[in-house]
Amino acid sequence: MGAPDRGEFEEPGPEKVVTVLAVTEAEQDHAWLSDIFNHSNWKILHARTCRDALAILARNRVAVVICDSNLPDGNWQHLLNVLSQTPEQPLLVVASLHADDRLWAEVLNLGGYDVLAKPFDRTEVARSVSTAWLQWKHRICAVQSAGAALRASA
């Protein structure tokens, strides 16, 4: 297991598979992300539209969604709104050719997790997705612990 700052993913352990969803219509983005994730035991799913992403999210447990800032049938804000209404609320990382302070502030203020500049940098993708997964995992564990405590006290 390597440290995320060396361009490697924080690994979840052999008993768990972490799934990331990439939502972009750019074939090159899918190719870059597949290449980055092929060097880990993480699973990456691909969607080209919001509609495709919603279908994938309905069938798969996804921890992190990497979403292009603009999609043919919506944008990252639409996807963020949908993610906030799902039971496990995957964390959203927005990808953009125009990643700047304004976009970063908007993403964070609306509840997204991070912004990645395109073209993708292997180290930045690994850092962002690994830390998003860790935060997601801790939130899921906290919710499960609270639910177990409530059931035990009933």
Backbone as numpy.savetxt, mean C-alpha at the origin, in Angstrom:
# Nx Ny Nz CAx CAy CAz Cx Cy Cz
16.84 -11.37 6.48 16.00 -10.19 6.48 16.88 -8.95 6.48
16.67 -8.12 5.50 17.46 -6.91 5.41 16.73 -5.73 5.99
17.46 -4.68 6.23 16.86 -3.45 6.73 16.23 -2.69 5.58
15.08 -2.08 5.79 14.41 -1.37 4.72 15.26 -0.26 4.10
16.18 0.34 4.85 16.95 1.45 4.28 18.01 0.98 3.29
18.22 -0.31 3.13 19.16 -0.83 2.14 18.42 -1.26 0.87
17.18 -0.85 0.72 16.44 -1.21 -0.48 15.83 -2.58 -0.40
15.73 -3.14 0.80 15.12 -4.44 0.98 13.85 -4.27 1.80
12.97 -5.23 1.67 11.71 -5.17 2.39 11.83 -5.80 3.76
11.18 -5.18 4.73 11.01 -5.77 6.05 10.11 -6.97 5.83
10.63 -8.15 6.08 9.89 -9.37 5.76 8.94 -9.76 6.89
7.75 -10.25 6.53 6.75 -10.60 7.52 6.95 -11.95 8.17
7.85 -12.76 7.69 8.03 -14.10 8.22 7.43 -15.11 7.28
7.90 -16.35 7.34 7.46 -17.36 6.36 6.00 -17.76 6.48
5.39 -17.53 7.64 4.01 -17.97 7.82 2.99 -16.99 7.25
3.42 -15.80 6.86 2.50 -14.79 6.36 2.97 -14.25 5.02
2.02 -13.95 4.18 2.31 -13.30 2.91 1.69 -11.91 2.96
2.49 -10.92 2.65 1.98 -9.55 2.60 1.66 -9.23 1.16
0.46 -8.73 0.94 0.03 -8.41 -0.41 -0.07 -6.91 -0.59
0.51 -6.44 -1.68 0.49 -5.04 -2.07 -0.26 -4.95 -3.39
-1.09 -3.94 -3.53 -1.82 -3.71 -4.77 -1.25 -2.48 -5.45
-0.83 -2.62 -6.70 -0.37 -1.49 -7.51 -1.48 -1.10 -8.47
-1.89 0.16 -8.40 -2.98 0.65 -9.25 -2.43 1.77 -10.14
-2.18 1.44 -11.38 -1.68 2.40 -12.36 -1.95 1.86 -13.75
-2.23 2.75 -14.68 -2.44 2.27 -16.04 -1.14 2.20 -16.82
-0.04 2.69 -16.24 1.25 2.70 -16.93 1.93 1.33 -16.83
2.10 0.69 -17.95 2.73 -0.64 -17.98 4.14 -0.60 -17.38
4.88 0.49 -17.63 6.24 0.61 -17.10 6.23 0.61 -15.57
5.24 1.24 -14.96 5.14 1.23 -13.48 4.94 -0.18 -12.97
4.07 -0.94 -13.63 3.85 -2.33 -13.21 5.13 -3.14 -13.35
5.86 -2.91 -14.43 7.12 -3.64 -14.64 8.15 -3.29 -13.57
8.30 -1.99 -13.28 9.26 -1.57 -12.24 8.88 -2.15 -10.87
7.61 -2.04 -10.51 7.18 -2.54 -9.20 7.32 -4.05 -9.13
6.99 -4.76 -10.20 7.17 -6.22 -10.20 8.63 -6.57 -10.00
9.52 -5.86 -10.66 10.95 -6.11 -10.50 11.39 -5.86 -9.06
10.91 -4.78 -8.47 11.27 -4.46 -7.09 10.75 -5.53 -6.14
9.49 -5.95 -6.30 8.89 -6.92 -5.39 9.37 -8.34 -5.64
9.90 -8.63 -6.82 10.42 -9.97 -7.10 11.62 -10.30 -6.22
12.22 -9.31 -5.60 13.37 -9.53 -4.73 12.94 -9.65 -3.26
11.69 -9.97 -3.05 11.16 -10.15 -1.69 10.17 -11.31 -1.72
9.67 -11.67 -0.55 8.62 -12.69 -0.55 7.24 -12.04 -0.43
7.16 -10.78 -0.82 5.90 -10.08 -0.85 5.17 -10.42 -2.15
3.86 -10.33 -2.12 3.03 -10.60 -3.30 2.49 -9.26 -3.82
2.61 -9.04 -5.12 2.08 -7.82 -5.71 0.96 -8.17 -6.68
-0.15 -7.46 -6.53 -1.28 -7.59 -7.44 -1.34 -6.32 -8.28
-1.88 -6.44 -9.48 -1.89 -5.30 -10.39 -3.30 -4.96 -10.83
-3.59 -3.65 -10.85 -4.84 -3.13 -11.39 -4.51 -1.90 -12.23
-5.33 -1.66 -13.25 -5.08 -0.51 -14.12 -6.12 0.60 -13.93
-7.18 0.29 -13.21 -8.25 1.27 -12.97 -8.74 1.14 -11.53
-9.50 2.15 -11.09 -10.13 2.07 -9.76 -11.08 0.88 -9.71
-11.82 0.69 -10.77 -12.78 -0.42 -10.82 -12.09 -1.76 -10.65
-10.97 -1.96 -11.36 -10.20 -3.19 -11.21 -9.68 -3.34 -9.78
-9.21 -2.23 -9.21 -8.67 -2.25 -7.85 -9.74 -2.68 -6.85
-10.95 -2.16 -7.00 -12.03 -2.51 -6.08 -12.36 -3.99 -6.15
-12.34 -4.54 -7.36 -12.61 -5.98 -7.52 -11.52 -6.80 -6.84
-10.27 -6.39 -6.99 -9.16 -7.11 -6.35 -9.25 -6.99 -4.84
-9.57 -5.79 -4.33 -9.68 -5.58 -2.89 -10.81 -6.41 -2.28
-11.86 -6.66 -3.04 -12.98 -7.46 -2.55 -12.60 -8.93 -2.37
-11.57 -9.38 -3.08 -11.20 -10.80 -3.06 -9.90 -11.09 -2.32
-9.15 -10.06 -1.94 -7.82 -10.27 -1.38 -7.58 -9.42 -0.14
-6.79 -9.95 0.77 -6.37 -9.18 1.94 -5.13 -8.38 1.52
-5.27 -7.07 1.45 -4.22 -6.19 0.98 -3.82 -5.25 2.11
-2.52 -5.13 2.35 -2.02 -4.26 3.42 -1.71 -2.85 2.93
-1.16 -2.75 1.72 -0.71 -1.47 1.18 -1.15 -1.37 -0.27
-1.64 -0.19 -0.64 -2.01 0.10 -2.02 -1.11 1.22 -2.52
-0.42 0.96 -3.64 0.35 2.00 -4.32 -0.52 2.44 -5.50
-0.92 3.71 -5.49 -1.88 4.20 -6.48 -1.30 5.38 -7.24
-1.40 5.34 -8.56 -1.01 6.49 -9.36 -1.91 7.67 -8.99
-1.39 8.87 -9.09 -2.16 10.05 -8.69 -3.41 10.24 -9.56
-3.35 9.84 -10.81 -4.51 9.93 -11.71 -4.71 8.61 -12.42
-5.97 8.21 -12.49 -6.34 6.95 -13.15 -7.43 7.24 -14.16
-7.64 6.36 -15.12 -8.64 6.64 -16.15 -10.05 6.82 -15.61
-10.36 6.19 -14.49 -11.73 6.26 -13.96 -11.78 6.83 -12.55
-10.81 7.62 -12.17 -10.81 8.23 -10.85 -9.43 8.71 -10.47
-9.24 8.88 -9.17 -7.95 9.34 -8.69 -7.68 8.75 -7.31
-6.56 9.11 -6.74 -6.17 8.55 -5.45 -7.14 8.93 -4.33
-7.74 10.13 -4.41 -8.69 10.53 -3.37 -9.90 9.59 -3.34
-10.39 9.24 -4.52 -11.52 8.30 -4.61 -11.15 6.96 -3.99
-9.97 6.46 -4.36 -9.53 5.17 -3.83 -9.32 5.24 -2.32
-8.76 6.34 -1.82 -8.56 6.52 -0.38 -9.90 6.47 0.36
-10.90 7.10 -0.20 -12.23 7.10 0.41 -12.78 5.67 0.49
-12.60 4.91 -0.56 -13.07 3.52 -0.57 -12.29 2.69 0.45
-10.97 2.86 0.49 -10.14 2.09 1.43 -10.53 2.37 2.87
-10.90 3.60 3.17 -11.26 3.96 4.55 -12.54 3.29 5.01
-13.31 2.75 4.08 -14.57 2.08 4.42 -14.45 0.56 4.44
-13.26 0.03 4.18 -13.07 -1.42 4.21 -12.68 -1.85 5.62
-12.94 -3.10 5.98 -12.67 -3.54 7.35 -11.20 -3.40 7.78
-10.26 -3.72 6.91 -8.85 -3.68 7.32 -8.11 -2.43 6.86
-8.77 -1.56 6.14 -8.24 -0.27 5.74 -6.77 -0.30 5.32
-6.49 -0.84 4.14 -5.10 -0.81 3.65 -4.58 0.63 3.59
-3.29 0.78 3.76 -2.69 2.11 3.70 -2.38 2.47 2.25
-2.57 3.74 1.91 -2.40 4.21 0.54 -1.11 5.01 0.38
-0.34 4.60 -0.61 0.86 5.33 -1.02 0.57 5.84 -2.43
0.68 7.15 -2.62 0.40 7.77 -3.91 1.70 7.89 -4.71
1.64 7.52 -5.98 2.80 7.63 -6.87 2.52 8.72 -7.91
3.53 9.57 -8.15 3.32 10.66 -9.09 4.63 11.12 -9.72
4.55 11.52 -10.99 5.68 12.17 -11.65 5.92 13.54 -11.04
4.87 14.11 -10.45 4.94 15.45 -9.88 4.82 15.40 -8.36
5.61 14.54 -7.75 5.60 14.41 -6.29 6.29 15.64 -5.71
5.52 16.48 -5.06 6.07 17.69 -4.45 5.49 17.86 -3.06
5.91 18.92 -2.38 5.46 19.15 -1.01 3.94 19.33 -0.93
3.36 19.98 -1.94 1.92 20.21 -1.92 1.16 18.88 -1.98
1.58 17.99 -2.90 0.92 16.69 -3.00 1.14 15.88 -1.73
2.36 15.88 -1.22 2.66 15.13 -0.01 1.78 15.60 1.16
1.66 16.93 1.33 0.83 17.47 2.40 -0.64 17.09 2.21
-1.12 17.15 0.97 -2.51 16.80 0.70 -2.78 15.33 1.00
-1.87 14.46 0.57 -2.04 13.02 0.81 -2.09 12.75 2.31
-1.14 13.29 3.06 -1.11 13.06 4.51 -2.32 13.65 5.21
-2.71 14.86 4.83 -3.86 15.52 5.47 -5.17 14.78 5.24
-5.28 14.10 4.10 -6.52 13.37 3.80 -6.50 11.92 4.30
-5.38 11.49 4.86 -5.33 10.15 5.45 -4.50 9.14 4.68
-3.83 9.56 3.62 -2.92 8.66 2.91 -1.65 8.46 3.73
-0.82 7.53 3.31 0.38 7.21 4.08 1.63 7.91 3.58
1.85 7.94 2.26 3.10 8.49 1.74 2.94 8.82 0.26
3.96 9.47 -0.30 4.02 9.78 -1.72 5.35 9.26 -2.24
5.30 8.57 -3.38 6.50 8.10 -4.07 6.65 8.85 -5.38
7.87 9.30 -5.65 8.16 9.95 -6.92 8.38 8.88 -8.00
7.92 9.19 -9.22 8.19 8.33 -10.36 9.22 9.02 -11.23
10.13 8.29 -11.84 10.25 6.85 -11.82 10.63 6.35 -10.43
10.25 5.12 -10.13 10.43 4.56 -8.81 11.89 4.32 -8.48
12.23 4.57 -7.23 13.54 4.26 -6.67 13.36 3.04 -5.77
14.12 1.99 -6.01 13.98 0.73 -5.27 14.04 0.96 -3.76
14.98 1.76 -3.30 15.14 2.00 -1.87 13.93 2.73 -1.28
13.44 3.72 -2.00 12.27 4.47 -1.51 11.02 3.62 -1.49
10.82 2.81 -2.51 9.65 1.91 -2.52 9.74 0.95 -1.34
10.90 0.36 -1.13 11.07 -0.58 -0.02 10.83 0.10 1.32
11.37 1.30 1.51 11.17 2.02 2.77 9.71 2.34 2.99
9.08 2.93 1.99 7.70 3.37 2.14 6.75 2.20 2.36
6.87 1.17 1.55 5.95 0.03 1.66 6.20 -0.76 2.94
7.46 -0.93 3.33 7.77 -1.66 4.57 7.24 -0.94 5.79
7.44 0.37 5.86 6.94 1.10 7.03 5.42 1.19 7.03
4.82 1.29 5.84 3.35 1.27 5.77 2.82 -0.08 6.26
3.46 -1.17 5.82 3.03 -2.49 6.26 3.16 -2.63 7.78
4.27 -2.16 8.34 4.45 -2.25 9.80 3.35 -1.48 10.53
3.04 -0.28 10.06 1.97 0.49 10.70 0.64 -0.22 10.55
0.34 -0.75 9.37 -0.91 -1.48 9.14 -0.99 -2.69 10.07
0.12 -3.45 10.15 0.15 -4.65 10.99 -0.10 -4.31 12.46
0.54 -3.25 12.95 0.34 -2.85 14.35 -1.11 -2.42 14.60
-1.71 -1.73 13.64 -3.10 -1.31 13.79 -4.02 -2.53 13.82
-3.79 -3.49 12.92 -4.61 -4.71 12.88 -4.47 -5.49 14.19
-3.23 -5.62 14.68 -2.99 -6.34 15.94 -3.69 -5.64 17.10
-3.66 -4.31 17.13 -4.31 -3.56 18.20 -5.83 -3.77 18.16
-6.40 -3.76 16.98 -7.85 -3.97 16.85 -8.22 -5.39 17.29
-7.41 -6.36 16.88 -7.68 -7.74 17.27 -7.54 -7.93 18.78
-6.54 -7.30 19.38 -6.35 -7.40 20.84 -7.51 -6.77 21.59
-7.96 -5.61 21.09 -9.08 -4.93 21.74 -10.34 -5.79 21.63
-10.56 -6.40 20.47 -11.72 -7.27 20.30 -11.66 -8.49 21.21
-10.47 -9.06 21.37 -10.31 -10.21 22.26 -10.56 -9.81 23.70
-10.09 -8.65 24.09 -10.31 -8.17 25.46 -11.78 -7.94 25.74
-12.50 -7.39 24.78 -13.93 -7.17 24.94 -14.68 -8.49 25.06
-14.30 -9.47 24.24 -14.96 -10.78 24.31 -14.67 -11.46 25.63
-13.45 -11.31 26.14 -13.07 -11.95 27.41 -13.81 -11.32 28.59
-14.10 -10.02 28.50 -14.76 -9.36 29.61 -16.29 -9.53 29.57
-16.80 -10.05 28.47 -18.26 -10.20 28.34 -18.76 -11.42 29.06
